[in-house]
Coordinates of C-alpha atoms in Angstrom, one line a residue:
M1 CA 162.3 80.5 119.0
S2 CA 158.7 80.6 119.7
P3 CA 158.1 82.5 123.0
I4 CA 157.4 81.0 126.1
K5 CA 154.9 83.1 128.1
T6 CA 156.8 82.9 131.9
V7 CA 156.8 84.3 134.8
C8 CA 159.6 84.7 137.2
L9 CA 158.8 84.8 140.8
I10 CA 160.9 85.6 144.2
T11 CA 159.9 86.2 147.5
H12 CA 160.8 90.0 147.8
M13 CA 162.8 92.5 146.3
N14 CA 166.3 93.8 147.6
P15 CA 169.7 94.0 147.0
G16 CA 170.1 90.6 147.5
G17 CA 172.3 88.3 144.8
A18 CA 168.7 85.9 144.5
Q19 CA 167.4 89.1 143.3
E20 CA 169.9 90.8 141.1
A21 CA 170.1 86.6 139.7
I22 CA 166.7 87.2 138.7
L23 CA 166.1 90.3 136.8
R24 CA 169.7 89.3 135.0
L25 CA 166.9 85.8 133.4
T26 CA 163.9 88.2 133.3
R27 CA 165.7 90.5 130.6
A28 CA 167.7 87.9 129.1
L29 CA 164.6 85.8 128.1
K30 CA 163.4 89.2 127.3
R31 CA 165.5 89.5 124.7
R32 CA 165.6 86.3 123.1
G33 CA 161.5 86.7 122.8
H34 CA 159.7 85.5 125.6
D35 CA 156.9 86.8 127.3
V36 CA 158.1 86.6 130.5
E37 CA 156.5 89.4 133.8
L38 CA 159.0 89.5 136.8
W39 CA 156.6 89.0 139.9
C40 CA 157.5 89.1 143.7
L41 CA 155.3 87.6 146.9
Y42 CA 155.4 90.9 148.5
D43 CA 157.4 93.9 148.7
K44 CA 160.0 94.0 151.6
T45 CA 161.5 97.0 150.0
P46 CA 161.0 100.5 148.7
L47 CA 160.9 98.7 144.8
G48 CA 162.3 103.1 143.3
D49 CA 160.9 103.6 139.7
N50 CA 161.0 100.1 139.4
P51 CA 162.5 100.2 136.0
D52 CA 161.1 96.4 135.3
Q53 CA 157.8 96.8 136.7
V54 CA 158.0 93.8 139.1
K55 CA 154.8 93.4 140.0
V56 CA 154.0 92.7 143.7
L57 CA 151.4 90.9 144.9
L58 CA 151.3 91.5 148.7
E59 CA 151.9 94.9 150.0
A60 CA 153.5 94.3 153.1
E61 CA 157.3 94.9 154.2
N62 CA 157.5 91.8 156.9
P63 CA 154.2 89.6 156.1
G64 CA 155.3 87.2 158.6
A65 CA 153.9 83.3 158.3
G66 CA 150.2 85.0 159.3
A67 CA 150.4 85.3 155.6
Y68 CA 151.2 83.1 153.7
A69 CA 147.2 81.8 152.7
Q70 CA 146.5 85.3 151.9
I71 CA 149.8 85.2 149.6
L72 CA 149.1 81.9 147.7
S73 CA 145.5 83.3 147.3
R74 CA 147.1 86.1 146.1
T75 CA 149.3 84.4 143.8
I76 CA 146.5 81.3 143.2
S77 CA 144.7 84.4 141.3
A78 CA 147.2 86.1 139.8
L79 CA 148.0 83.3 138.4
R80 CA 145.1 81.8 136.8
H81 CA 143.8 86.1 135.0
H82 CA 148.3 85.7 133.4
R83 CA 147.8 82.5 132.4
P84 CA 151.2 81.8 131.6
D85 CA 153.0 78.6 130.7
A86 CA 155.7 78.3 133.1
V87 CA 156.3 79.9 136.7
I88 CA 160.6 79.8 137.4
S89 CA 161.1 80.6 141.6
F90 CA 163.9 82.1 143.6
L91 CA 164.2 81.9 147.1
P92 CA 162.4 79.1 149.8
L93 CA 159.3 81.0 150.0
A94 CA 159.0 81.8 146.8
C95 CA 159.2 78.2 145.3
V96 CA 157.3 76.4 148.1
V97 CA 153.8 79.1 147.9
G98 CA 155.0 79.8 144.0
Q99 CA 155.1 76.3 142.8
V100 CA 152.1 75.2 145.2
A101 CA 149.9 77.6 143.5
A102 CA 151.1 77.2 140.3
K103 CA 149.7 73.7 140.4
I104 CA 146.4 74.7 141.1
A105 CA 146.4 77.3 138.6
G106 CA 147.5 74.9 136.5
V107 CA 150.6 75.4 135.5
P108 CA 152.5 73.1 133.3
I109 CA 155.5 73.9 133.9
R110 CA 157.2 74.8 137.4
I111 CA 161.2 74.9 137.5
A112 CA 162.2 75.8 141.3
S113 CA 165.7 77.3 141.5
Q114 CA 167.4 76.5 144.8
R115 CA 170.1 79.5 145.5
N116 CA 171.6 78.2 148.3
P117 CA 171.8 74.5 150.7
G118 CA 168.4 72.8 151.6
W119 CA 169.9 72.9 155.2
S120 CA 169.8 76.3 155.6
Y121 CA 166.3 77.4 155.1
G122 CA 165.6 76.3 158.4
T123 CA 163.0 73.6 159.7
A124 CA 159.8 74.3 158.0
M125 CA 161.1 75.5 155.3
E126 CA 163.5 73.3 154.8
W127 CA 161.1 69.9 155.3
A128 CA 157.3 72.7 152.9
D129 CA 160.8 72.7 150.5
K130 CA 161.6 69.0 150.6
I131 CA 157.5 67.7 151.2
A132 CA 157.0 70.2 147.4
G133 CA 159.7 69.0 145.0
S134 CA 158.8 65.1 146.2
L135 CA 155.9 65.3 144.9
G136 CA 155.5 66.8 142.1
F137 CA 154.9 70.7 142.3
Y138 CA 158.1 71.9 140.8
T139 CA 158.4 69.9 137.5
L140 CA 162.1 70.9 137.7
N141 CA 164.5 72.0 140.7
V142 CA 167.6 74.4 139.3
A143 CA 170.1 73.9 141.4
N144 CA 172.9 77.2 140.9
S145 CA 175.4 74.5 142.1
R146 CA 177.2 70.9 142.3
A147 CA 177.5 71.7 146.1
V148 CA 173.8 73.2 146.4
E149 CA 172.8 69.9 144.4
S150 CA 174.7 67.7 146.6
S151 CA 172.7 69.2 149.5
F152 CA 169.9 67.6 148.5
S153 CA 171.4 63.9 148.3
G154 CA 169.4 62.8 151.4
Y155 CA 166.0 63.6 150.1
P156 CA 163.8 61.6 148.6
A157 CA 164.2 60.4 144.9
S158 CA 161.4 62.0 144.0
Y159 CA 162.6 65.2 145.0
R160 CA 166.4 64.4 143.7
K161 CA 165.2 62.9 140.3
R162 CA 164.8 66.6 139.2
I163 CA 167.9 68.6 139.7
E164 CA 169.8 70.2 137.5
I165 CA 172.9 72.8 137.7
V166 CA 172.7 76.4 136.0
Y167 CA 175.0 77.6 137.2
N168 CA 175.3 82.0 137.9
G169 CA 176.3 84.4 135.8
I170 CA 177.2 88.0 136.6
A171 CA 176.9 90.4 133.4
W172 CA 179.7 93.1 134.6
K173 CA 181.0 96.0 132.9
G174 CA 184.3 97.1 135.1
S175 CA 184.9 100.7 136.7
S176 CA 185.8 103.9 134.3
L177 CA 187.9 105.1 137.8
T178 CA 191.4 105.0 137.4
Q179 CA 192.3 103.1 141.5
D180 CA 193.6 106.5 142.8
Q181 CA 190.3 107.9 142.4
A182 CA 187.5 104.9 143.0
K183 CA 189.9 105.6 146.6
A184 CA 189.3 108.6 147.0
K185 CA 185.4 107.6 146.0
F186 CA 185.1 105.0 148.6
G187 CA 187.4 107.4 151.7
L188 CA 190.2 104.3 150.8
C189 CA 193.6 104.9 152.6
D190 CA 196.4 104.8 150.5
D191 CA 198.7 104.3 153.0
Q192 CA 197.6 100.6 153.4
F193 CA 196.3 97.0 151.4
N194 CA 192.9 97.2 151.2
I195 CA 190.5 93.9 151.3
V196 CA 187.2 94.6 150.4
S197 CA 184.5 92.2 151.0
V198 CA 181.0 92.3 149.7
G199 CA 177.9 90.7 151.7
R200 CA 175.8 91.4 154.6
L201 CA 177.4 91.5 157.9
S202 CA 174.6 88.0 158.8
D203 CA 176.6 85.3 161.0
Q204 CA 176.5 83.1 156.8
K205 CA 178.6 85.6 156.0
N206 CA 181.4 84.7 158.6
H207 CA 182.8 88.2 159.2
A208 CA 184.9 87.6 162.7
V209 CA 187.1 84.5 161.1
M210 CA 188.5 88.0 158.8
L211 CA 188.4 90.1 161.6
R212 CA 190.9 88.3 163.9
A213 CA 192.9 87.5 161.1
L214 CA 193.8 91.1 160.8
A215 CA 194.9 92.1 163.9
Q216 CA 197.3 89.2 163.2
T217 CA 198.9 91.7 160.3
T218 CA 200.6 94.7 160.2
G219 CA 199.9 97.4 157.0
I220 CA 196.1 95.8 156.0
G221 CA 192.9 97.1 156.2
L222 CA 189.3 95.9 156.0
V223 CA 187.0 97.7 153.9
L224 CA 183.0 96.0 154.2
A225 CA 180.8 96.4 151.9
G226 CA 177.5 95.8 153.4
D227 CA 175.2 96.0 156.7
G228 CA 173.0 93.6 158.7
E229 CA 171.5 92.5 162.5
L230 CA 176.1 91.6 163.4
R231 CA 177.1 95.2 162.5
E232 CA 177.2 96.4 166.4
D233 CA 179.1 93.0 166.8
L234 CA 181.5 93.3 164.8
E235 CA 182.0 97.0 165.4
A236 CA 182.7 95.8 169.1
Q237 CA 184.7 93.1 167.6
C238 CA 186.9 95.8 165.9
A239 CA 187.3 97.9 169.1
T240 CA 188.2 95.3 170.9
L241 CA 191.2 93.9 168.9
Q242 CA 192.1 97.1 168.4
I243 CA 191.7 97.3 164.9
S244 CA 188.7 99.7 164.7
D245 CA 190.9 102.6 162.1
R246 CA 192.3 99.5 160.4
V247 CA 188.3 99.0 159.0
L248 CA 186.0 100.6 157.3
F249 CA 182.1 99.8 157.8
L250 CA 180.6 101.3 153.8
G251 CA 176.9 99.4 155.0
D252 CA 174.8 99.8 151.4
V253 CA 177.2 100.4 148.7
K254 CA 174.4 100.1 145.2
P255 CA 174.9 97.4 142.7
K256 CA 176.6 100.0 140.4
D257 CA 179.2 100.7 142.7
I258 CA 180.2 97.4 142.8
P259 CA 183.4 97.8 140.4
D260 CA 184.1 101.4 141.5
L261 CA 185.1 99.1 145.1
L262 CA 186.9 96.9 143.6
Q263 CA 188.8 99.1 141.4
A264 CA 190.2 101.2 144.7
S265 CA 191.0 97.1 146.6
D266 CA 194.2 95.6 146.5
A267 CA 192.0 92.3 146.9
F268 CA 188.9 90.1 148.0
A269 CA 188.4 88.1 150.1
L270 CA 185.5 86.2 151.4
S271 CA 185.1 84.0 154.7
S272 CA 180.9 82.8 154.6
R273 CA 180.3 79.6 156.0
Y274 CA 177.9 78.5 153.1
E275 CA 177.1 80.3 149.3
G276 CA 175.0 78.7 146.6
Q277 CA 177.0 80.2 144.2
S278 CA 178.3 84.2 145.9
N279 CA 177.6 87.1 142.7
A280 CA 180.1 88.7 145.1
L281 CA 182.7 86.1 144.1
L282 CA 181.8 86.3 140.1
E283 CA 182.3 90.1 140.5
A284 CA 185.9 90.5 142.6
M285 CA 187.0 87.7 139.5
N286 CA 185.0 89.9 136.2
A287 CA 187.4 93.3 138.1
G288 CA 190.6 90.9 138.5
R289 CA 191.3 90.4 141.2
P290 CA 193.8 88.8 143.6
I291 CA 191.5 86.0 146.2
L292 CA 191.1 85.1 149.1
A293 CA 187.8 82.9 149.9
S294 CA 186.6 79.6 152.4
D295 CA 187.1 76.5 150.8
I296 CA 183.5 75.6 151.4
P297 CA 182.1 73.9 148.7
P298 CA 181.1 75.8 145.8
Q299 CA 183.4 78.4 146.5
A300 CA 186.0 75.9 145.2
E301 CA 183.8 74.8 142.5
T302 CA 183.6 78.2 141.5
L303 CA 187.7 79.1 141.6
V304 CA 188.6 75.6 140.4
E305 CA 188.4 74.2 137.4
E306 CA 189.4 70.3 137.3
G307 CA 193.3 69.8 137.2
Q308 CA 194.4 73.3 137.2
E309 CA 195.3 75.9 139.9
P310 CA 193.2 77.5 142.1
A311 CA 191.9 81.3 141.2
G312 CA 192.1 81.8 144.5
R313 CA 193.5 80.9 148.0
L314 CA 191.6 78.4 149.5
L315 CA 191.2 78.6 153.5
P316 CA 189.9 77.2 156.1
V317 CA 187.0 78.5 157.4
E318 CA 187.6 79.6 161.3
D319 CA 191.1 79.3 161.0
D320 CA 192.1 83.4 161.8
K321 CA 195.7 81.7 161.7
A322 CA 195.7 81.1 157.9
W323 CA 193.6 84.3 157.1
A324 CA 196.0 86.9 159.1
K325 CA 199.0 84.4 156.6
A326 CA 197.4 84.7 153.5
M327 CA 196.6 88.3 153.6
Q328 CA 199.9 89.4 154.7
D329 CA 200.8 86.7 152.1
L330 CA 199.2 88.7 149.2
A331 CA 200.0 92.5 150.6
E332 CA 203.7 91.8 150.5
N333 CA 204.4 89.6 146.9
P334 CA 203.2 91.3 144.4
A335 CA 203.7 88.3 142.1
L336 CA 201.3 86.4 144.2
R337 CA 198.7 89.3 143.3
Q338 CA 198.9 89.0 139.4
D339 CA 199.2 85.5 139.3
L340 CA 196.1 85.1 141.0
A341 CA 193.9 87.8 139.7
E342 CA 195.2 86.0 136.2
R343 CA 193.4 82.8 137.3
A344 CA 190.7 84.5 138.2
L345 CA 190.0 86.6 135.1
A346 CA 190.5 82.8 132.9
R347 CA 188.0 80.9 135.4
V348 CA 185.2 83.6 135.4
V349 CA 184.5 83.1 131.4
F350 CA 182.4 80.0 132.7
F351 CA 180.4 82.1 134.4
T352 CA 178.5 84.4 131.9
P353 CA 174.8 86.0 132.5
E354 CA 174.5 84.3 128.8
R355 CA 175.2 80.6 129.9
S356 CA 172.9 80.7 132.8
A357 CA 170.5 82.2 130.3
D358 CA 170.9 78.7 127.6
G359 CA 170.4 76.6 130.8
F360 CA 167.5 77.8 132.4
E361 CA 166.0 78.3 128.3
R362 CA 166.9 74.7 127.5
L363 CA 164.9 73.5 130.3
L364 CA 161.8 75.9 129.4
V365 CA 162.3 74.6 126.1
Q366 CA 162.9 70.6 126.3
S367 CA 159.6 71.1 128.9
A368 CA 157.6 72.6 126.6
Q369 CA 157.9 70.5 124.1
D370 CA 157.8 67.2 126.6
L371 CA 154.1 68.7 127.0
D372 CA 153.1 69.3 123.4
L373 CA 152.7 73.0 124.4
P374 CA 151.7 75.8 121.6
S375 CA 155.1 76.7 121.2
A376 CA 157.0 73.9 120.8
D377 CA 154.2 71.9 118.0
S378 CA 155.0 76.0 116.0
E379 CA 158.8 75.5 117.6
R380 CA 159.7 71.7 115.5
T381 CA 156.9 73.3 112.4
A382 CA 158.9 76.7 112.7
A383 CA 162.2 74.2 112.4
Q384 CA 160.9 71.4 109.8
S385 CA 159.8 74.7 107.3

């Protein structure tokens, strides 16, 4: 396959799921022989030794709306200089600003990737995305689940006709530690059933329902990996519920340590109010952990194959009594844990990084052929010979 010169563009770099996804995509497309660079609009967190050679367009931690014109100008200039065939953008600001810049710079293939439901973007960004997608600034618009696609059902037809679905897929390498070693690494108690949850301490992740549920159980501990603006509130809630001794706040955990953390756990829980498709959920499935998850559409879509039993327990978002019962059931029923773990391992084979890369590469190649780009001509010539 002839290489397609591509820029993968994201709003900022941090340890989030979208950032991990675009890193995996960049690396996969490079392995397949494409000429790919990874750029971010601004530098939100230090990039360290920057092994992926991420290009930062604006050196600013939190530039704010006042800097958007500057970011747009720099992106246009960088794209005109680099002259890629394609821009693939992740996160709303990169989709709107990045793809407007790409169109102005003359980039023919402009693929936006929607990682969360449109209504979760905030009013201004929701409208900006709707306008950009409807007016053709995106030549294609990738949703990472049917649930995300359905969030745009009320948008103009010119927006919806460009939508394609490409699921997430994660590269997984399991822990080399025993469970006892992993527990010691993170300071987990040996004398309780440990449920791990991975995610930012924010309203989206809805940790409060798990804390209310935990207070109704016995012999169970909750381990929260992640940090965020609600940490103090959640710690205060633990004190009020008198469960502080059963909740461990780990703060941010490095991605490379997540397999060890899941190895230390007895079960995994994700109580989100909304998601696109959760990488943390896919990690828990790969680790073969019994799963409790909120019954929002993208969680169900990930855990349930049509006609099959769910690969996890799906629970009402705000029903702490249902969460408490599910937690206690898992703690007291080893056969149930084994059954859910086996279902998770069987289901997760449908969500691999190669399948995800296949989806984006198919869209790139088809777009190049439809536009009759030189790379597409070369590919047809090679195929005919």
